[in-house]
Short mmCIF file of C-alpha atoms in Angstrom, two decimals:
data_model
loop_
_atom_site.label_atom_id
_atom_site.label_comp_id
_atom_site.label_asym_id
_atom_site.label_seq_id
_atom_site.Cartn_x
_atom_site.Cartn_y
_atom_site.Cartn_z
CA UNK A 26 0.00 0.00 0.00
CA UNK A 27 2.80 2.46 -0.59
CA UNK A 28 2.25 5.50 -2.73
CA UNK A 29 3.34 5.70 -6.31
CA UNK A 30 5.61 8.42 -7.66
CA UNK A 31 5.00 11.91 -8.88
CA UNK A 32 2.45 11.15 -11.58
CA UNK A 33 -0.91 10.75 -9.91
CA UNK A 34 -3.59 8.74 -11.72
CA UNK A 35 -6.19 11.21 -12.89
CA UNK A 36 -9.92 10.89 -13.39
CA UNK A 37 -11.77 13.54 -15.39
CA UNK A 38 -15.52 13.65 -14.92
CA UNK A 39 -18.22 15.90 -16.31
CA UNK A 40 -19.95 18.02 -13.69
CA UNK A 41 -23.16 16.29 -12.64
CA UNK A 42 -21.97 12.81 -13.58
CA UNK A 43 -21.05 10.11 -11.08
CA UNK A 44 -17.39 9.47 -10.23
CA UNK A 45 -15.87 6.14 -9.32
CA UNK A 46 -12.41 6.07 -7.77
CA UNK A 47 -10.73 2.73 -7.29
CA UNK A 48 -8.11 1.46 -4.87
CA UNK A 49 -6.34 -1.85 -4.40
CA UNK A 50 -5.23 -2.67 -0.88
CA UNK A 51 -2.52 -5.03 0.23
CA UNK A 52 -3.36 -6.64 3.55
CA UNK A 53 -6.19 -9.15 3.67
CA UNK A 54 -6.14 -8.90 7.48
CA UNK A 55 -7.01 -5.19 7.50
CA UNK A 56 -10.31 -4.62 9.24
CA UNK A 57 -10.88 -0.96 8.56
CA UNK A 58 -10.69 1.21 5.46
CA UNK A 59 -10.98 4.96 5.03
CA UNK A 60 -11.28 7.36 2.15
CA UNK A 61 -9.70 10.79 2.49
CA UNK A 62 -10.05 13.86 0.29
CA UNK A 63 -7.17 16.28 -0.03
CA UNK A 64 -7.76 19.67 -1.62
CA UNK A 65 -4.88 21.77 -2.84
CA UNK A 66 -2.99 23.36 0.04
CA UNK A 67 -4.91 21.48 2.72
CA UNK A 68 -4.46 18.39 4.82
CA UNK A 69 -6.43 15.21 4.06
CA UNK A 70 -10.04 15.25 5.19
CA UNK A 71 -12.00 12.18 6.28
CA UNK A 72 -14.84 11.28 3.90
CA UNK A 73 -16.14 7.85 4.79
CA UNK A 74 -15.01 4.59 6.33
CA UNK A 75 -16.01 0.95 6.17
CA UNK A 76 -15.27 -2.09 8.30
CA UNK A 77 -14.24 -5.40 6.78
CA UNK A 78 -17.49 -7.09 7.83
CA UNK A 79 -19.39 -4.82 5.45
CA UNK A 80 -19.36 -4.64 1.67
CA UNK A 81 -21.12 -1.32 1.21
CA UNK A 82 -21.61 1.87 3.15
CA UNK A 83 -23.37 5.04 2.08
CA UNK A 84 -22.89 8.61 3.16
CA UNK A 85 -24.05 11.91 1.79
CA UNK A 86 -23.51 11.64 -1.99
CA UNK A 87 -20.74 9.08 -1.41
CA UNK A 88 -20.75 5.28 -1.33
CA UNK A 89 -17.84 3.02 -0.50
CA UNK A 90 -17.76 -0.55 -1.80
CA UNK A 91 -15.46 -3.22 -0.43
CA UNK A 92 -14.61 -6.42 -2.30
CA UNK A 93 -12.47 -8.54 -0.01
CA UNK A 94 -12.13 -11.34 -2.55
CA UNK A 95 -10.01 -9.20 -4.84
CA UNK A 96 -8.86 -6.71 -2.17
CA UNK A 97 -10.50 -3.80 -3.91
CA UNK A 98 -12.08 -0.66 -2.56
CA UNK A 99 -14.03 1.95 -4.49
CA UNK A 100 -15.47 5.36 -3.76
CA UNK A 101 -18.50 6.49 -5.70
CA UNK A 102 -19.43 10.17 -5.73
CA UNK A 103 -22.90 10.97 -7.00
CA UNK A 104 -23.63 14.08 -9.05
CA UNK A 105 -20.04 15.32 -8.99
CA UNK A 106 -19.65 19.01 -8.22
CA UNK A 107 -16.74 21.44 -8.75
CA UNK A 108 -16.03 21.28 -5.01
CA UNK A 109 -15.23 17.59 -5.39
CA UNK A 110 -12.02 18.45 -7.24
CA UNK A 111 -9.23 17.04 -5.10
CA UNK A 112 -6.86 14.12 -4.66
CA UNK A 113 -8.54 11.10 -3.09
CA UNK A 114 -6.63 8.59 -0.98
CA UNK A 115 -7.70 5.24 0.36
CA UNK A 116 -6.12 3.95 3.55
CA UNK A 117 -6.26 0.61 5.33
CA UNK A 118 -5.70 -0.14 8.99
CA UNK A 119 -2.55 -1.93 10.05
CA UNK A 120 -0.78 -2.22 13.38
CA UNK A 121 -2.41 0.88 14.92
CA UNK A 122 -1.52 2.93 11.86
CA UNK A 123 -2.99 3.76 8.49
CA UNK A 124 -1.37 2.40 5.36
CA UNK A 125 -1.97 4.88 2.58
CA UNK A 126 -2.65 3.94 -0.99
CA UNK A 127 -1.76 5.92 -4.08
CA UNK A 128 -3.91 8.97 -4.62
CA UNK A 129 -6.23 9.68 -7.54
CA UNK A 130 -6.69 13.20 -8.77
CA UNK A 131 -10.30 13.99 -9.62
CA UNK A 132 -10.85 16.75 -12.17
CA UNK A 133 -14.31 18.13 -12.81
CA UNK A 134 -15.07 19.33 -16.32
CA UNK A 135 -17.66 22.11 -16.57
CA UNK B 2 -14.56 22.31 17.71
CA UNK B 3 -11.18 23.72 16.70
CA UNK B 4 -9.17 21.62 14.30
CA UNK B 5 -5.51 20.67 14.31
CA UNK B 6 -3.33 23.77 14.23
CA UNK B 7 0.10 23.93 12.63
CA UNK B 8 2.67 26.64 12.20
CA UNK B 9 4.33 27.97 10.24
CA UNK B 10 2.37 27.36 7.04
CA UNK B 11 5.38 27.93 4.82
CA UNK B 12 9.12 27.85 5.39
CA UNK B 13 12.06 28.32 3.06
CA UNK B 14 15.53 27.48 4.33
CA UNK B 15 18.92 26.67 2.89
CA UNK B 16 20.38 23.19 3.11
CA UNK B 17 22.23 22.46 6.34
CA UNK B 18 20.06 24.93 8.25
CA UNK B 19 17.65 23.83 10.95
CA UNK B 20 13.88 24.23 11.12
CA UNK B 21 11.11 23.45 13.60
CA UNK B 22 7.40 22.87 13.11
CA UNK B 23 4.71 23.13 15.75
CA UNK B 24 1.42 21.26 16.10
CA UNK B 25 -1.52 21.65 18.45
CA UNK B 26 -3.91 18.67 18.14
CA UNK B 27 -7.64 18.60 18.74
CA UNK B 28 -8.41 18.88 22.43
CA UNK B 29 -8.72 15.47 24.04
CA UNK B 30 -6.96 13.57 21.27
CA UNK B 31 -4.38 11.29 22.82
CA UNK B 32 -2.65 10.21 19.64
CA UNK B 33 -0.61 12.56 17.49
CA UNK B 34 1.06 11.83 14.17
CA UNK B 35 3.66 13.60 12.06
CA UNK B 36 3.64 12.78 8.37
CA UNK B 37 5.84 13.82 5.47
CA UNK B 38 4.08 14.27 2.15
CA UNK B 39 6.08 14.68 -1.01
CA UNK B 40 4.28 16.18 -3.98
CA UNK B 41 2.17 13.60 -5.76
CA UNK B 42 2.42 10.98 -3.03
CA UNK B 43 0.39 9.89 -0.03
CA UNK B 44 1.46 10.84 3.49
CA UNK B 45 4.38 8.91 4.98
CA UNK B 46 4.27 8.42 8.75
CA UNK B 47 7.33 9.78 10.52
CA UNK B 48 6.36 9.39 14.15
CA UNK B 49 3.31 8.52 16.24
CA UNK B 50 2.79 9.59 19.86
CA UNK B 51 0.32 8.23 22.39
CA UNK B 52 0.07 11.03 24.98
CA UNK B 53 3.75 11.90 25.50
CA UNK B 54 5.15 8.46 24.62
CA UNK B 55 6.39 7.31 21.22
CA UNK B 56 4.37 4.47 19.65
CA UNK B 57 6.32 4.26 16.39
CA UNK B 58 9.25 6.23 15.02
CA UNK B 59 10.63 3.54 12.73
CA UNK B 60 10.49 5.78 9.65
CA UNK B 61 11.92 8.88 11.30
CA UNK B 62 15.46 9.68 10.01
CA UNK B 63 16.84 10.02 13.50
CA UNK B 64 20.20 11.37 12.40
CA UNK B 65 18.51 14.63 11.43
CA UNK B 66 14.89 14.55 12.55
CA UNK B 67 13.62 14.75 16.12
CA UNK B 68 10.17 15.19 17.64
CA UNK B 69 8.78 15.65 21.08
CA UNK B 70 5.43 15.92 22.83
CA UNK B 71 6.51 16.77 26.33
CA UNK B 72 3.17 17.39 28.04
CA UNK B 73 1.10 15.10 25.89
CA UNK B 74 -0.54 17.96 24.00
CA UNK B 75 1.49 20.16 21.64
CA UNK B 76 4.29 18.69 19.60
CA UNK B 77 7.33 19.96 17.72
CA UNK B 78 9.18 18.34 14.83
CA UNK B 79 12.72 19.48 14.12
CA UNK B 80 15.07 18.94 11.21
CA UNK B 81 18.75 19.62 11.70
CA UNK B 82 20.53 19.84 9.32
CA UNK B 83 18.09 20.00 6.43
CA UNK B 84 18.77 18.38 3.07
CA UNK B 85 17.30 19.18 -0.32
CA UNK B 86 15.25 15.98 -0.25
CA UNK B 87 13.46 17.17 2.91
CA UNK B 88 11.43 19.56 0.77
CA UNK B 89 7.87 18.41 1.37
CA UNK B 90 4.68 19.20 3.26
CA UNK B 91 4.79 18.18 6.91
CA UNK B 92 1.38 17.20 8.18
CA UNK B 93 0.29 16.81 11.76
CA UNK B 94 -2.75 14.69 12.59
CA UNK B 95 -4.49 13.58 15.75
CA UNK B 96 -6.97 10.92 16.77
CA UNK B 97 -8.82 9.99 19.91
CA UNK B 98 -6.65 6.99 20.63
CA UNK B 99 -4.14 4.62 19.15
CA UNK B 100 -6.87 2.32 17.87
CA UNK B 101 -8.93 5.18 16.46
CA UNK B 102 -8.11 5.16 12.80
CA UNK B 103 -10.07 8.28 11.96
CA UNK B 104 -7.37 10.89 11.91
CA UNK B 105 -7.85 14.64 11.70
CA UNK B 106 -5.22 16.59 9.82
CA UNK B 107 -3.88 20.09 10.11
CA UNK B 108 -3.21 22.25 7.04
CA UNK B 109 0.46 21.28 6.92
CA UNK B 110 3.72 23.18 6.68
CA UNK B 111 5.24 23.44 3.23
CA UNK B 112 9.03 23.27 3.56
CA UNK B 113 11.32 24.25 0.73
CA UNK B 114 15.03 23.54 1.13
CA UNK B 115 17.26 25.38 -1.34
#
């Protein structure tokens, strides 16, 4: 679950469409997963979390899906807005710490 | 409630100089984290405190980096001497406890070493 280099994967979405951001995690024993949003010049901000005994959790305009079989996590954002522009990170729990995945930059097209 | 406070927000120093960053976590949060974030990457944990004790500092370059949280509240992170590769954003985060994975981040300090 280490981060990749300087070139962030980028997702461009039309304003109003749904966004799906994907993440592969590494530790099948992780029991807790979090999505963070990081806007330019700010620290990461908690969006939503999910425990390993669940496969779906919904929040306000966001849904997280967990597929433990393939160790895959996704974040769905409904009706994407300009304020959703940011870098999104997934993180998994491990040994009292978070293990951060590579970020995805979400760009909203007007 | 007030969030995690950090200062300064920006710092430019020359290599081999020293620098210190300050963090005030959310009131009541026992666990405090210092992360280094290089542009385009996720945060890398440098050190984790539980109250005023160190939980993990395995990724802290101890020959040049030091951190303390003397009274279990505020914390400082110091770099001495700085190298060019230390240019990054230094993020402070806090959580209720060591098993509370929901972490709250400050705005970070952007360090540029020239």
